[in-house]
PDB file of C-alpha atoms in Angstrom:
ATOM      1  CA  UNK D1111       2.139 -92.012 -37.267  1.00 83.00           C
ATOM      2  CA  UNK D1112      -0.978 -90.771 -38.928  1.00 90.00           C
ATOM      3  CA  UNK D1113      -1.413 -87.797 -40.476  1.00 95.00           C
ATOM      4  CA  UNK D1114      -5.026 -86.704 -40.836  1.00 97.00           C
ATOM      5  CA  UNK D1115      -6.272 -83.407 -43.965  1.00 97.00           C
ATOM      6  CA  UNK D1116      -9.497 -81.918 -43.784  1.00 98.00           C
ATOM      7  CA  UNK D1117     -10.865 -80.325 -46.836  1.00 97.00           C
ATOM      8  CA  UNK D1118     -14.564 -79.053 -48.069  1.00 98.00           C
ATOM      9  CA  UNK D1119     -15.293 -76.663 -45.456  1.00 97.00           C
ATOM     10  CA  UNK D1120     -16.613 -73.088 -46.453  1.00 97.00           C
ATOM     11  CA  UNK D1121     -18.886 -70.350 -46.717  1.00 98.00           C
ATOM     12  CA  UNK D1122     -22.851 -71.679 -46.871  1.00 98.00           C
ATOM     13  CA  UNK D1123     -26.251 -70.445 -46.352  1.00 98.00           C
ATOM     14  CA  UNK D1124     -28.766 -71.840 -43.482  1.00 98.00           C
ATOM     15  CA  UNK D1125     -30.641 -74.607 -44.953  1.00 98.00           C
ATOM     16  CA  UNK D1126     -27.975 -75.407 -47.317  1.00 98.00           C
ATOM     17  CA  UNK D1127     -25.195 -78.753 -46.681  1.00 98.00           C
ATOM     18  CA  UNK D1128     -21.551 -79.337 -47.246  1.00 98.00           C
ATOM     19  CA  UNK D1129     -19.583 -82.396 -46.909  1.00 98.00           C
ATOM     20  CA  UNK D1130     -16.276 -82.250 -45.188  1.00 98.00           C
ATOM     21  CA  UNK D1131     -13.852 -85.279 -46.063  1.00 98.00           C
ATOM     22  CA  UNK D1132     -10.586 -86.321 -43.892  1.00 98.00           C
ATOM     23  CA  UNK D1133      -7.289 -87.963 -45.651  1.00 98.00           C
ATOM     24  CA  UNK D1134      -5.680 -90.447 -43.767  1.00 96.00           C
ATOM     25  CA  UNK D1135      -2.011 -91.251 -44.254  1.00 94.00           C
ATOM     26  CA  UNK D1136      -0.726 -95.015 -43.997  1.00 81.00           C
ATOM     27  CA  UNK D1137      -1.792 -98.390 -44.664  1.00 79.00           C
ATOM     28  CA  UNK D1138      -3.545 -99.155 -41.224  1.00 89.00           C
ATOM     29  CA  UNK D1139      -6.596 -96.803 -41.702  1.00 91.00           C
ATOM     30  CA  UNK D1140      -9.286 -99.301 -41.112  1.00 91.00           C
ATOM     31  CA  UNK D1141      -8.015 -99.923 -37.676  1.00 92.00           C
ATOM     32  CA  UNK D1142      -8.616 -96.669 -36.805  1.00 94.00           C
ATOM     33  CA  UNK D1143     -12.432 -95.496 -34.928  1.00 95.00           C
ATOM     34  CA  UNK D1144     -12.607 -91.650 -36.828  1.00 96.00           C
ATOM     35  CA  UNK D1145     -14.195 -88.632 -35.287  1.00 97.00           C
ATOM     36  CA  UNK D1146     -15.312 -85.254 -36.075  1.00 98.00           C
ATOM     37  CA  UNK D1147     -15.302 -82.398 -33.523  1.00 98.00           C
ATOM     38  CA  UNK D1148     -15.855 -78.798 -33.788  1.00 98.00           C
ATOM     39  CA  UNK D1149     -14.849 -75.389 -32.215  1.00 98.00           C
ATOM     40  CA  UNK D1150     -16.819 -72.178 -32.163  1.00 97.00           C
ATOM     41  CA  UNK D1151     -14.609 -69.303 -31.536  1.00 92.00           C
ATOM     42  CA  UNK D1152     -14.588 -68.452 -27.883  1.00 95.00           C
ATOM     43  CA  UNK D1153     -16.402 -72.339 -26.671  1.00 96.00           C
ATOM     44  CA  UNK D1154     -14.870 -75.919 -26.021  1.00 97.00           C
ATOM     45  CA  UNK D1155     -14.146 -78.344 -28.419  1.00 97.00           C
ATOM     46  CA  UNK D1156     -17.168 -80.303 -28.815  1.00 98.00           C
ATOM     47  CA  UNK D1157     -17.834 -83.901 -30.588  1.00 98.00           C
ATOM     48  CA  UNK D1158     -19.653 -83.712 -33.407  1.00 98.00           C
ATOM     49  CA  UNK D1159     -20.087 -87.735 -35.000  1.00 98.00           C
ATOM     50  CA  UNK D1160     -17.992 -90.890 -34.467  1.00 97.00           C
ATOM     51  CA  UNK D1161     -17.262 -94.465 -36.729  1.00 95.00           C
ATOM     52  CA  UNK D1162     -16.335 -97.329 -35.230  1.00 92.00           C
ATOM     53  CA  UNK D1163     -13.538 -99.064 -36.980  1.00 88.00           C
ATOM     54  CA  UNK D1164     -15.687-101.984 -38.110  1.00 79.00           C
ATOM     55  CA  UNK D1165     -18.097 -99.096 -39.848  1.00 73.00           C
ATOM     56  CA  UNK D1166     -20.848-100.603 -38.077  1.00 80.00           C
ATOM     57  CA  UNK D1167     -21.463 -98.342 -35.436  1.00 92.00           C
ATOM     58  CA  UNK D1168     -21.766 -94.286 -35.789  1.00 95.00           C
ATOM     59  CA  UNK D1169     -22.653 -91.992 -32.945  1.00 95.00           C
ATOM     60  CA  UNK D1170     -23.824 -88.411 -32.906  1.00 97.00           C
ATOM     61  CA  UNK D1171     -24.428 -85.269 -30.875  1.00 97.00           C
ATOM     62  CA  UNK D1172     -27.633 -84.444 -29.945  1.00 97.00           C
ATOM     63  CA  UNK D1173     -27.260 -80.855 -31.635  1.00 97.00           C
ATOM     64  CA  UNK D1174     -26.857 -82.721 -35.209  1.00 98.00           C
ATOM     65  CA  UNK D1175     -28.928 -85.642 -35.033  1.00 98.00           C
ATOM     66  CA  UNK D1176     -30.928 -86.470 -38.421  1.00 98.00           C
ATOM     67  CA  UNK D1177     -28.712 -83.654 -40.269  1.00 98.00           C
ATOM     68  CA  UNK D1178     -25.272 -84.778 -40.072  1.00 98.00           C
ATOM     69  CA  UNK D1179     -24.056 -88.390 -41.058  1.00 98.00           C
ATOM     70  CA  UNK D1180     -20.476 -90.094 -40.763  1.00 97.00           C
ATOM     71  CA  UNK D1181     -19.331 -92.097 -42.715  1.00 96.00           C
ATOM     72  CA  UNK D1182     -15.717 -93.912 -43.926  1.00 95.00           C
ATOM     73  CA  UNK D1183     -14.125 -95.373 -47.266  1.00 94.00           C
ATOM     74  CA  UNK D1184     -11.372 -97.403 -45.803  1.00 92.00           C
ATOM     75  CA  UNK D1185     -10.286 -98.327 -49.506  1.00 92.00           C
ATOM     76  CA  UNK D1186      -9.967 -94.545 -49.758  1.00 95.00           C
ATOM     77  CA  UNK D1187      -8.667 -94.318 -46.098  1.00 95.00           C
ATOM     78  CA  UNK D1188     -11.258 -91.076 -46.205  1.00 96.00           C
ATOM     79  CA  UNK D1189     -13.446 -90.400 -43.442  1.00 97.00           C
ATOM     80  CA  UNK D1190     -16.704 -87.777 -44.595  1.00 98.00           C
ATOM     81  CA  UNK D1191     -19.117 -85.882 -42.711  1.00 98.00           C
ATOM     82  CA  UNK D1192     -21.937 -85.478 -44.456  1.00 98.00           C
ATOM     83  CA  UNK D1193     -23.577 -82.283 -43.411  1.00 98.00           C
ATOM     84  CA  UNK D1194     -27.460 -81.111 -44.129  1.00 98.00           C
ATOM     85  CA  UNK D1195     -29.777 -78.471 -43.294  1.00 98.00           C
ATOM     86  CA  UNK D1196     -27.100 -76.325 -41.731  1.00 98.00           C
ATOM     87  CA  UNK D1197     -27.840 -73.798 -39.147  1.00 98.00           C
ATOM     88  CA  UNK D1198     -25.657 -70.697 -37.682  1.00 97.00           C
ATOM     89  CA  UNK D1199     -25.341 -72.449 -34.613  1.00 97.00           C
ATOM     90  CA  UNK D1200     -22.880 -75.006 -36.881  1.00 98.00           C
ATOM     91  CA  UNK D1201     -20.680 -72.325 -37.320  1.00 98.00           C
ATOM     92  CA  UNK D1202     -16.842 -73.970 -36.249  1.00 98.00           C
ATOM     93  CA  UNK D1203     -13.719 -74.603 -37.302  1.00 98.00           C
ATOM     94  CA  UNK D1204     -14.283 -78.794 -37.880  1.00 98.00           C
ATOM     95  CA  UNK D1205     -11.420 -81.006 -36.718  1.00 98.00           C
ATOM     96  CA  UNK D1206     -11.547 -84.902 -37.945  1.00 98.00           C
ATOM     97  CA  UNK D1207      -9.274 -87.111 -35.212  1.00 98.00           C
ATOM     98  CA  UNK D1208      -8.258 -90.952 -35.127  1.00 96.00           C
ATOM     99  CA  UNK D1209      -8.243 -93.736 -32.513  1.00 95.00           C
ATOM    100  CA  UNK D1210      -6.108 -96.462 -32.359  1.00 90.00           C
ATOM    101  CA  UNK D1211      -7.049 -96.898 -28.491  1.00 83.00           C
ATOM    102  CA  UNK D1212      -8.202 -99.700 -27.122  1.00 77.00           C
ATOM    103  CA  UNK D1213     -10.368 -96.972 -25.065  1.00 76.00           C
ATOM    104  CA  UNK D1214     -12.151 -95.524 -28.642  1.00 75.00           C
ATOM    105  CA  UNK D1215     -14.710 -97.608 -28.995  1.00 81.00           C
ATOM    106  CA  UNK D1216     -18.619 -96.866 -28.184  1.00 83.00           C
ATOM    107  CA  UNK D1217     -19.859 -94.450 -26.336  1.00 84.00           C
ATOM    108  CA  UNK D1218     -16.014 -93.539 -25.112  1.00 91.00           C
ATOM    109  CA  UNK D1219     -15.333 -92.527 -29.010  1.00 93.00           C
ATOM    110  CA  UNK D1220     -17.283 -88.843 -27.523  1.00 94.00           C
ATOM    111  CA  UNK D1221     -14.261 -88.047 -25.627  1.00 94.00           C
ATOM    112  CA  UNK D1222     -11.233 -86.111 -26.757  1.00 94.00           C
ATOM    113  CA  UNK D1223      -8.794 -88.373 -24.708  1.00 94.00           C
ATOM    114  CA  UNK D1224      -9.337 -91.612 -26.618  1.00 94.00           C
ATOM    115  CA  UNK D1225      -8.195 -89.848 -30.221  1.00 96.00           C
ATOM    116  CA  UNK D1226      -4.618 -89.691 -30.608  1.00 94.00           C
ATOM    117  CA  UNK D1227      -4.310 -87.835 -34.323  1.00 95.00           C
ATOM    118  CA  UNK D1228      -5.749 -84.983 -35.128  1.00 97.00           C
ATOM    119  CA  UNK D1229      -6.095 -82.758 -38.531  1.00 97.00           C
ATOM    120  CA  UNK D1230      -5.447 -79.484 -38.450  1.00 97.00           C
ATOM    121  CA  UNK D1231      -8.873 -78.215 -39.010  1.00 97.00           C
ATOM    122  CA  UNK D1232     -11.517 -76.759 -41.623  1.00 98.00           C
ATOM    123  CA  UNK D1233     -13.980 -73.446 -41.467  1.00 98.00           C
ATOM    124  CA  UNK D1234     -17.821 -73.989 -41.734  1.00 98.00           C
ATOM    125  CA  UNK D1235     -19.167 -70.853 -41.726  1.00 98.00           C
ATOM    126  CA  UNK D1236     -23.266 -70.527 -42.034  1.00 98.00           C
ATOM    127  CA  UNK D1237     -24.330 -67.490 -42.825  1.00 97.00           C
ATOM    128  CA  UNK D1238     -28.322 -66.854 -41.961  1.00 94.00           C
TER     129      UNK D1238
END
């Protein structure tokens, strides 16, 4: 069992960046591919950024390209998601999820399905 904690979400102005972290319980961290997701209020769950478990490979959504970047601490077992040049549009509650599936790696590691822990969530709000 994992147990995953968001923090560093909050209140921000367009243009301006936050960086969300996630806490992951247990000694087996590194064998875990992370992800971030989001939800606007009233819209699907969308991915957001992924991290293979070998921290060489990171994927991202189209809609954060070159502003958001992923990235994990397995020392720390800490995943962060390094967000830049926010926009209103980025406005979600933030959920980080792990994958211990032998389905969460590449590509795949966009889907919901292959994650089987998930943190409870943190606001972004970006106010224009």
């Amino acid at each position: 069992q994992v147990q995953l904690v968001e923090s560093g979400g909050g209140l921000v102005q367009a243009g301006g960046s936050l960086r969300l972290s996630c806490a992951a319980s247990g000694r087996t961290f590194s064998s875990y591919a992370m992800g971030w997701f989001r939800q606007a209020p009233g819209r699907e769950r969308e991915f957001v950024a992924a991290i293979s478990r070998s921290d060489i490979s990171t994927y991202y959504a189209d809609s954060v390209k070159g502003r958001f970047t992923i990235s994990r601490d397995n020392a720390k077992n800490t995943v962060y998601l390094q967000m830049n040049s926010l926009k209103p549009e980025d406005t979600a509650v933030y959920y980080c999820a792990a994958s211990k599936s032998v389905l969460g790696v590449g590509v795949s590691l966009q889907r919901g399905y292959v994650y089987d822990y998930w943190g409870q969530g943190t606001q972004v709000t970006v106010s224009s």
